[in-house]
Amino acid sequence: MNHPYPPGRPAHPPCSRTPERPRQHARPGPAARARRFIPRPSWTVYAMVFVLLGGILFVQAYANGSFIPDYRAENTFGSGQDDVPDEILEGGPIVNTTADRPQSYRLPARTIALTFDDGPDPVWTPAVLEVLDKHQVPGTFFVLGNQVVRSPDLVRELAEKGHELGVHTFTHPHLTQIPGWQRRMEYTQTQLVIAGATGQRSNLLRFPYSSRADAFVDQDWPLLQQAGELGYLSVVNDLDSRDWERQGTEGMIERTIPEGYSGAVTLWHDSGGDRSQTVEALDRYIPMMKDRGYTFTTISEGLNRALAEAGATGTTAGPTEATFTERWRGQMLIMAVRAADGTFVLFGVLFVLVGTLTIGRTVLLFVLARRHARKRRRRGFAWGPPVTDPVSVIVPAYNEKEGIAEAVRSLATGDHPGGIEVVVVDDGSTDGTADIAAGLGLPNVRVVRKPNGGKPSALNTGVALARHDLIVMVDGDTVFEPDAIRRLVQPFGDPQVGAVAGNVKVGNRRSMIAKWQHIEYVIGFNLDRRLYETLRCMPTIPGAIGAFRREALEYAGGMTDETLAEDTDVTMALGRAGWKVVYEENARAWTEAPTSFGQLWKQRYRWSYGTMQAMWKHRRSVLDKGASGRFSRRCLAFLTLFGVLLPLTAPVIDLLAIYGLIFLNRTETALAWSAMLGLQFLTAIVAFRLDKEKLGVLWVLPLQQFVYRQLMYLVLLQSVVTALTGGRLGWQKLKRTGLAPGGPAGPPPPVPAPAAATARRVRP
């Protein structure tokens, strides 16, 4: 609602430079507004989102949970070999427990099988493969499922080049320390991802931390039996290069030379660390053994050759074709783990982003907010000559019976020397709000009744009826301190100041929710306002306590209903027009904070969504020149980074903290989270000191991180969803109980106004 300049008033305020009138964007028509809708919060959707994120993190944790690259010692759990058949202990490295009678096999003489564990690795497996291709020898790769999902193309290349694949479990656990069902899952998942990557199945299995056949102990025998029941041939080794020790190529070669001309299964690694020595040793070892008359083969080919020489039948080895279902399930598993990996990488990036934004914001707050405070406390500081002009206070009210009496009384009895008029605009209340205000009988209070039209309409009506040029806007549930109005208007001694934000205090601090909001008001609002004033990019004059020049209001186009945050909208318009918007910390007003999560959600939903609307409305002004562009680039950048992006990504800190406490190093995780909490404590202490508040309430700050911050995250998420639909809301009236300090718990009963004092009724 735009108001023309009253007769005799200058077209521009008496500033040192001419303000720039912000562009007014066309409002959507009634039909377009009618088509908009507000999606209601869906806890089912939110629960599904968190279950999905939890599932992704669990998959990622499982895929990495137990594998520590082969620096562990061999599995030495248990002792005794009474249960292990002699055929196994005295036999070869290939163990067959698929039949009733266990059997073991050795490779034929002058035959070597090169076997590689713990891969594939995107760096070292190709290097090993290059050496094998160079000397035209095959290898047998016992792969880990969690490595296959990260390099499926590499596994496919191994199979296509004729190398053999075997199962080495999914996460490399000590199999004797996990239950049978989990061992089956380790084998099955690895088998599936091999099928998904290559279309093949393998019946070869190597236990993590295994060595030779004569090293099996009683605890290993159930593992061998279970492997046979599942159709696997268990493979150990004859000779171990111990390349994981990385003590030089000579030792590796020496340890893998068979005695005489016997055949041997040799153990190497193509993953788990720096394998440069392994690659160098293989490049020397293979031609040396060929010169000695050895041939190289895979495990399956060597076994089949040994069986043929012995005239045995019935047992064969080698890859088989996987079924369509196995291939499909394997591909889905690969996609799931890779998606989990990608999500975790994204979370890592967000973690760095959140940390950077948090630290950056903290540094800015410390530097600029403290500079602001020192400037105000400097001896002789003044905005200009004392402001004693009369003030009009506009109180838009809609069903405010619980607090309207105390609010109006605190305003009307303020100590401002120039005089105060209070205009209560009742916007179609149905609870007797107007009668209560009129019944107070205060001579400087006028009550105006109008049909319900929304808060901006009520404010514009009050401004149009106000008699004075200094306008204070107040919520109907806010109680002012006696000197609040006088202090609030003093910055108007500077002719460039167009609006002033006051200091909003939470009056009802008894409940935990209210304490959290008290902390938020002091840190998130009042401390930020010091920063915004210093940078000349104040985004919001709070509806609870704010003052305006009439000229500035009219020049900005007055209050509009184009956004839910009319206070943010008009403040941005003032900033774009070149007016100074400042913060007066000593002008205090007390408001009642929501006392339930439902009411809090309702309030913050309106705030956050309205702010996004205002940002979208003024988005094009970042390209403006002059004051409009300077203000918009700063203001919208800060709101985007610290008002939207940081709150949306902040829960990553908590998610990764929970993940770290469960799956990673608990001490390091606790220290990292404590450091972030300590940074918030430091910010809180600075803010509370600047605001002259007691620090005792900060004991609830850690709890705030687990409950309150998550609720604010959901509110912001809901606001983003609503913003995408372009929805509109009404007053979003909150339930009040009259708990603001300075008066009774509730308002006095309605007092009918005498005929002579009946409030004048006007239409908007």
PDB file of N, CA, C and O in Angstrom, residues 232-280:
ATOM      1  N   TYR A 232      32.452 -73.957  -1.736  1.00  0.00           N
ATOM      2  CA  TYR A 232      33.726 -73.295  -1.989  1.00  0.00           C
ATOM      3  C   TYR A 232      34.896 -74.248  -1.770  1.00  0.00           C
ATOM      4  O   TYR A 232      34.871 -75.114  -0.879  1.00  0.00           O
ATOM      5  N   LEU A 233      35.944 -74.054  -2.559  1.00  0.00           N
ATOM      6  CA  LEU A 233      37.253 -74.631  -2.291  1.00  0.00           C
ATOM      7  C   LEU A 233      38.065 -73.587  -1.539  1.00  0.00           C
ATOM      8  O   LEU A 233      38.193 -72.437  -1.994  1.00  0.00           O
ATOM      9  N   SER A 234      38.583 -73.949  -0.390  1.00  0.00           N
ATOM     10  CA  SER A 234      39.352 -73.005   0.425  1.00  0.00           C
ATOM     11  C   SER A 234      40.813 -73.053  -0.004  1.00  0.00           C
ATOM     12  O   SER A 234      41.410 -74.126  -0.099  1.00  0.00           O
ATOM     13  N   VAL A 235      41.394 -71.901  -0.242  1.00  0.00           N
ATOM     14  CA  VAL A 235      42.755 -71.805  -0.760  1.00  0.00           C
ATOM     15  C   VAL A 235      43.623 -71.048   0.240  1.00  0.00           C
ATOM     16  O   VAL A 235      43.272 -69.929   0.658  1.00  0.00           O
ATOM     17  N   VAL A 236      44.739 -71.655   0.624  1.00  0.00           N
ATOM     18  CA  VAL A 236      45.739 -70.946   1.419  1.00  0.00           C
ATOM     19  C   VAL A 236      46.987 -70.776   0.547  1.00  0.00           C
ATOM     20  O   VAL A 236      46.862 -70.541  -0.648  1.00  0.00           O
ATOM     21  N   ASN A 237      48.177 -70.898   1.107  1.00  0.00           N
ATOM     22  CA  ASN A 237      49.374 -70.735   0.278  1.00  0.00           C
ATOM     23  C   ASN A 237      50.473 -71.683   0.733  1.00  0.00           C
ATOM     24  O   ASN A 237      50.462 -72.184   1.864  1.00  0.00           O
ATOM     25  N   ASP A 238      51.413 -71.904  -0.142  1.00  0.00           N
ATOM     26  CA  ASP A 238      52.637 -72.626   0.205  1.00  0.00           C
ATOM     27  C   ASP A 238      53.729 -71.661   0.635  1.00  0.00           C
ATOM     28  O   ASP A 238      54.479 -71.927   1.575  1.00  0.00           O
ATOM     29  N   LEU A 239      53.825 -70.548  -0.090  1.00  0.00           N
ATOM     30  CA  LEU A 239      54.903 -69.594   0.135  1.00  0.00           C
ATOM     31  C   LEU A 239      54.335 -68.178   0.210  1.00  0.00           C
ATOM     32  O   LEU A 239      53.557 -67.765  -0.660  1.00  0.00           O
ATOM     33  N   ASP A 240      54.722 -67.442   1.234  1.00  0.00           N
ATOM     34  CA  ASP A 240      54.220 -66.086   1.466  1.00  0.00           C
ATOM     35  C   ASP A 240      55.346 -65.094   1.232  1.00  0.00           C
ATOM     36  O   ASP A 240      56.401 -65.136   1.885  1.00  0.00           O
ATOM     37  N   SER A 241      55.138 -64.183   0.291  1.00  0.00           N
ATOM     38  CA  SER A 241      56.171 -63.183   0.006  1.00  0.00           C
ATOM     39  C   SER A 241      56.351 -62.195   1.156  1.00  0.00           C
ATOM     40  O   SER A 241      57.381 -61.521   1.239  1.00  0.00           O
ATOM     41  N   ARG A 242      55.332 -62.082   2.005  1.00  0.00           N
ATOM     42  CA  ARG A 242      55.313 -61.114   3.111  1.00  0.00           C
ATOM     43  C   ARG A 242      55.638 -59.707   2.590  1.00  0.00           C
ATOM     44  O   ARG A 242      56.352 -58.915   3.230  1.00  0.00           O
ATOM     45  N   ASP A 243      55.079 -59.418   1.418  1.00  0.00           N
ATOM     46  CA  ASP A 243      55.341 -58.105   0.822  1.00  0.00           C
ATOM     47  C   ASP A 243      54.747 -56.970   1.625  1.00  0.00           C
ATOM     48  O   ASP A 243      55.145 -55.810   1.472  1.00  0.00           O
ATOM     49  N   TRP A 244      53.802 -57.297   2.510  1.00  0.00           N
ATOM     50  CA  TRP A 244      53.201 -56.240   3.327  1.00  0.00           C
ATOM     51  C   TRP A 244      54.199 -55.655   4.326  1.00  0.00           C
ATOM     52  O   TRP A 244      53.995 -54.572   4.871  1.00  0.00           O
ATOM     53  N   GLU A 245      55.298 -56.375   4.565  1.00  0.00           N
ATOM     54  CA  GLU A 245      56.334 -55.844   5.449  1.00  0.00           C
ATOM     55  C   GLU A 245      57.179 -54.772   4.759  1.00  0.00           C
ATOM     56  O   GLU A 245      57.837 -53.974   5.427  1.00  0.00           O
ATOM     57  N   ARG A 246      57.208 -54.806   3.406  1.00  0.00           N
ATOM     58  CA  ARG A 246      57.931 -53.809   2.615  1.00  0.00           C
ATOM     59  C   ARG A 246      59.398 -53.678   3.071  1.00  0.00           C
ATOM     60  O   ARG A 246      59.881 -52.583   3.353  1.00  0.00           O
ATOM     61  N   GLN A 247      60.090 -54.839   3.114  1.00  0.00           N
ATOM     62  CA  GLN A 247      61.489 -54.853   3.533  1.00  0.00           C
ATOM     63  C   GLN A 247      62.437 -55.135   2.380  1.00  0.00           C
ATOM     64  O   GLN A 247      63.569 -55.573   2.578  1.00  0.00           O
ATOM     65  N   GLY A 248      61.969 -54.920   1.159  1.00  0.00           N
ATOM     66  CA  GLY A 248      62.846 -55.070   0.010  1.00  0.00           C
ATOM     67  C   GLY A 248      62.450 -56.217  -0.891  1.00  0.00           C
ATOM     68  O   GLY A 248      61.858 -57.209  -0.458  1.00  0.00           O
ATOM     69  N   THR A 249      62.784 -56.081  -2.169  1.00  0.00           N
ATOM     70  CA  THR A 249      62.387 -57.082  -3.163  1.00  0.00           C
ATOM     71  C   THR A 249      63.167 -58.385  -3.008  1.00  0.00           C
ATOM     72  O   THR A 249      62.640 -59.454  -3.326  1.00  0.00           O
ATOM     73  N   GLU A 250      64.402 -58.310  -2.544  1.00  0.00           N
ATOM     74  CA  GLU A 250      65.195 -59.524  -2.435  1.00  0.00           C
ATOM     75  C   GLU A 250      64.550 -60.519  -1.497  1.00  0.00           C
ATOM     76  O   GLU A 250      64.479 -61.720  -1.782  1.00  0.00           O
ATOM     77  N   GLY A 251      64.055 -60.043  -0.375  1.00  0.00           N
ATOM     78  CA  GLY A 251      63.400 -60.931   0.579  1.00  0.00           C
ATOM     79  C   GLY A 251      62.137 -61.538   0.021  1.00  0.00           C
ATOM     80  O   GLY A 251      61.829 -62.718   0.263  1.00  0.00           O
ATOM     81  N   MET A 252      61.374 -60.764  -0.729  1.00  0.00           N
ATOM     82  CA  MET A 252      60.143 -61.277  -1.324  1.00  0.00           C
ATOM     83  C   MET A 252      60.440 -62.418  -2.286  1.00  0.00           C
ATOM     84  O   MET A 252      59.774 -63.459  -2.266  1.00  0.00           O
ATOM     85  N   ILE A 253      61.441 -62.209  -3.125  1.00  0.00           N
ATOM     86  CA  ILE A 253      61.799 -63.231  -4.113  1.00  0.00           C
ATOM     87  C   ILE A 253      62.319 -64.493  -3.411  1.00  0.00           C
ATOM     88  O   ILE A 253      61.929 -65.612  -3.750  1.00  0.00           O
ATOM     89  N   GLU A 254      63.158 -64.289  -2.422  1.00  0.00           N
ATOM     90  CA  GLU A 254      63.743 -65.436  -1.719  1.00  0.00           C
ATOM     91  C   GLU A 254      62.662 -66.267  -1.034  1.00  0.00           C
ATOM     92  O   GLU A 254      62.749 -67.503  -1.028  1.00  0.00           O
ATOM     93  N   ARG A 255      61.649 -65.623  -0.459  1.00  0.00           N
ATOM     94  CA  ARG A 255      60.619 -66.348   0.269  1.00  0.00           C
ATOM     95  C   ARG A 255      59.651 -67.070  -0.640  1.00  0.00           C
ATOM     96  O   ARG A 255      58.848 -67.884  -0.180  1.00  0.00           O
ATOM     97  N   THR A 256      59.641 -66.777  -1.932  1.00  0.00           N
ATOM     98  CA  THR A 256      58.670 -67.408  -2.843  1.00  0.00           C
ATOM     99  C   THR A 256      59.315 -68.387  -3.818  1.00  0.00           C
ATOM    100  O   THR A 256      58.684 -68.769  -4.803  1.00  0.00           O
ATOM    101  N   ILE A 257      60.541 -68.798  -3.573  1.00  0.00           N
ATOM    102  CA  ILE A 257      61.185 -69.807  -4.414  1.00  0.00           C
ATOM    103  C   ILE A 257      60.906 -71.188  -3.821  1.00  0.00           C
ATOM    104  O   ILE A 257      61.296 -71.458  -2.678  1.00  0.00           O
ATOM    105  N   PRO A 258      60.241 -72.092  -4.550  1.00  0.00           N
ATOM    106  CA  PRO A 258      59.928 -73.414  -4.013  1.00  0.00           C
ATOM    107  C   PRO A 258      61.203 -74.253  -3.813  1.00  0.00           C
ATOM    108  O   PRO A 258      62.233 -74.027  -4.449  1.00  0.00           O
ATOM    109  N   GLU A 259      61.070 -75.228  -2.908  1.00  0.00           N
ATOM    110  CA  GLU A 259      62.175 -76.160  -2.711  1.00  0.00           C
ATOM    111  C   GLU A 259      62.201 -77.149  -3.877  1.00  0.00           C
ATOM    112  O   GLU A 259      61.160 -77.671  -4.284  1.00  0.00           O
ATOM    113  N   GLY A 260      63.374 -77.438  -4.331  1.00  0.00           N
ATOM    114  CA  GLY A 260      63.489 -78.363  -5.453  1.00  0.00           C
ATOM    115  C   GLY A 260      62.728 -77.848  -6.652  1.00  0.00           C
ATOM    116  O   GLY A 260      62.848 -76.695  -7.064  1.00  0.00           O
ATOM    117  N   TYR A 261      61.897 -78.741  -7.179  1.00  0.00           N
ATOM    118  CA  TYR A 261      61.065 -78.372  -8.327  1.00  0.00           C
ATOM    119  C   TYR A 261      59.580 -78.533  -8.009  1.00  0.00           C
ATOM    120  O   TYR A 261      58.763 -78.739  -8.896  1.00  0.00           O
ATOM    121  N   SER A 262      59.243 -78.432  -6.718  1.00  0.00           N
ATOM    122  CA  SER A 262      57.840 -78.610  -6.322  1.00  0.00           C
ATOM    123  C   SER A 262      57.001 -77.431  -6.788  1.00  0.00           C
ATOM    124  O   SER A 262      57.500 -76.319  -6.983  1.00  0.00           O
ATOM    125  N   GLY A 263      55.705 -77.706  -6.956  1.00  0.00           N
ATOM    126  CA  GLY A 263      54.784 -76.632  -7.290  1.00  0.00           C
ATOM    127  C   GLY A 263      54.461 -75.809  -6.050  1.00  0.00           C
ATOM    128  O   GLY A 263      54.670 -76.238  -4.917  1.00  0.00           O
ATOM    129  N   ALA A 264      53.925 -74.613  -6.252  1.00  0.00           N
ATOM    130  CA  ALA A 264      53.658 -73.745  -5.103  1.00  0.00           C
ATOM    131  C   ALA A 264      52.580 -72.717  -5.436  1.00  0.00           C
ATOM    132  O   ALA A 264      52.514 -72.199  -6.556  1.00  0.00           O
ATOM    133  N   VAL A 265      51.744 -72.464  -4.415  1.00  0.00           N
ATOM    134  CA  VAL A 265      50.817 -71.325  -4.442  1.00  0.00           C
ATOM    135  C   VAL A 265      51.499 -70.207  -3.674  1.00  0.00           C
ATOM    136  O   VAL A 265      51.782 -70.346  -2.470  1.00  0.00           O
ATOM    137  N   THR A 266      51.844 -69.127  -4.352  1.00  0.00           N
ATOM    138  CA  THR A 266      52.542 -68.012  -3.713  1.00  0.00           C
ATOM    139  C   THR A 266      51.562 -66.879  -3.409  1.00  0.00           C
ATOM    140  O   THR A 266      50.611 -66.638  -4.167  1.00  0.00           O
ATOM    141  N   LEU A 267      51.821 -66.185  -2.310  1.00  0.00           N
ATOM    142  CA  LEU A 267      50.913 -65.132  -1.840  1.00  0.00           C
ATOM    143  C   LEU A 267      51.556 -63.753  -2.002  1.00  0.00           C
ATOM    144  O   LEU A 267      52.671 -63.512  -1.522  1.00  0.00           O
ATOM    145  N   TRP A 268      50.848 -62.866  -2.686  1.00  0.00           N
ATOM    146  CA  TRP A 268      51.254 -61.481  -2.878  1.00  0.00           C
ATOM    147  C   TRP A 268      50.045 -60.586  -2.582  1.00  0.00           C
ATOM    148  O   TRP A 268      48.956 -61.076  -2.344  1.00  0.00           O
ATOM    149  N   HIS A 269      50.247 -59.276  -2.640  1.00  0.00           N
ATOM    150  CA  HIS A 269      49.144 -58.334  -2.414  1.00  0.00           C
ATOM    151  C   HIS A 269      49.157 -57.264  -3.501  1.00  0.00           C
ATOM    152  O   HIS A 269      50.229 -56.772  -3.873  1.00  0.00           O
ATOM    153  N   ASP A 270      47.970 -56.937  -3.969  1.00  0.00           N
ATOM    154  CA  ASP A 270      47.858 -55.859  -4.955  1.00  0.00           C
ATOM    155  C   ASP A 270      47.085 -54.671  -4.393  1.00  0.00           C
ATOM    156  O   ASP A 270      46.598 -53.825  -5.135  1.00  0.00           O
ATOM    157  N   SER A 271      46.969 -54.614  -3.072  1.00  0.00           N
ATOM    158  CA  SER A 271      46.251 -53.513  -2.436  1.00  0.00           C
ATOM    159  C   SER A 271      46.724 -53.419  -0.991  1.00  0.00           C
ATOM    160  O   SER A 271      47.556 -54.212  -0.544  1.00  0.00           O
ATOM    161  N   GLY A 272      46.178 -52.442  -0.265  1.00  0.00           N
ATOM    162  CA  GLY A 272      46.489 -52.316   1.153  1.00  0.00           C
ATOM    163  C   GLY A 272      47.686 -51.455   1.466  1.00  0.00           C
ATOM    164  O   GLY A 272      48.198 -51.498   2.571  1.00  0.00           O
ATOM    165  N   GLY A 273      48.151 -50.667   0.557  1.00  0.00           N
ATOM    166  CA  GLY A 273      49.287 -49.804   0.826  1.00  0.00           C
ATOM    167  C   GLY A 273      50.180 -49.672  -0.384  1.00  0.00           C
ATOM    168  O   GLY A 273      49.802 -50.001  -1.515  1.00  0.00           O
ATOM    169  N   ASP A 274      51.392 -49.210  -0.154  1.00  0.00           N
ATOM    170  CA  ASP A 274      52.364 -49.014  -1.233  1.00  0.00           C
ATOM    171  C   ASP A 274      52.860 -50.381  -1.693  1.00  0.00           C
ATOM    172  O   ASP A 274      53.512 -51.120  -0.947  1.00  0.00           O
ATOM    173  N   ARG A 275      52.555 -50.733  -2.946  1.00  0.00           N
ATOM    174  CA  ARG A 275      52.954 -52.033  -3.485  1.00  0.00           C
ATOM    175  C   ARG A 275      54.015 -51.901  -4.577  1.00  0.00           C
ATOM    176  O   ARG A 275      54.149 -52.758  -5.443  1.00  0.00           O
ATOM    177  N   SER A 276      54.771 -50.831  -4.531  1.00  0.00           N
ATOM    178  CA  SER A 276      55.803 -50.633  -5.553  1.00  0.00           C
ATOM    179  C   SER A 276      56.861 -51.732  -5.472  1.00  0.00           C
ATOM    180  O   SER A 276      57.367 -52.197  -6.512  1.00  0.00           O
ATOM    181  N   GLN A 277      57.216 -52.154  -4.254  1.00  0.00           N
ATOM    182  CA  GLN A 277      58.189 -53.225  -4.123  1.00  0.00           C
ATOM    183  C   GLN A 277      57.641 -54.547  -4.654  1.00  0.00           C
ATOM    184  O   GLN A 277      58.387 -55.356  -5.237  1.00  0.00           O
ATOM    185  N   THR A 278      56.327 -54.769  -4.455  1.00  0.00           N
ATOM    186  CA  THR A 278      55.707 -55.981  -4.987  1.00  0.00           C
ATOM    187  C   THR A 278      55.811 -56.022  -6.512  1.00  0.00           C
ATOM    188  O   THR A 278      56.160 -57.051  -7.109  1.00  0.00           O
ATOM    189  N   VAL A 279      55.495 -54.892  -7.150  1.00  0.00           N
ATOM    190  CA  VAL A 279      55.564 -54.814  -8.604  1.00  0.00           C
ATOM    191  C   VAL A 279      56.986 -55.064  -9.080  1.00  0.00           C
ATOM    192  O   VAL A 279      57.232 -55.827 -10.035  1.00  0.00           O
ATOM    193  N   GLU A 280      57.961 -54.450  -8.413  1.00  0.00           N
ATOM    194  CA  GLU A 280      59.368 -54.633  -8.807  1.00  0.00           C
ATOM    195  C   GLU A 280      59.805 -56.080  -8.613  1.00  0.00           C
ATOM    196  O   GLU A 280      60.505 -56.662  -9.463  1.00  0.00           O
TER     197      GLU A 280
END
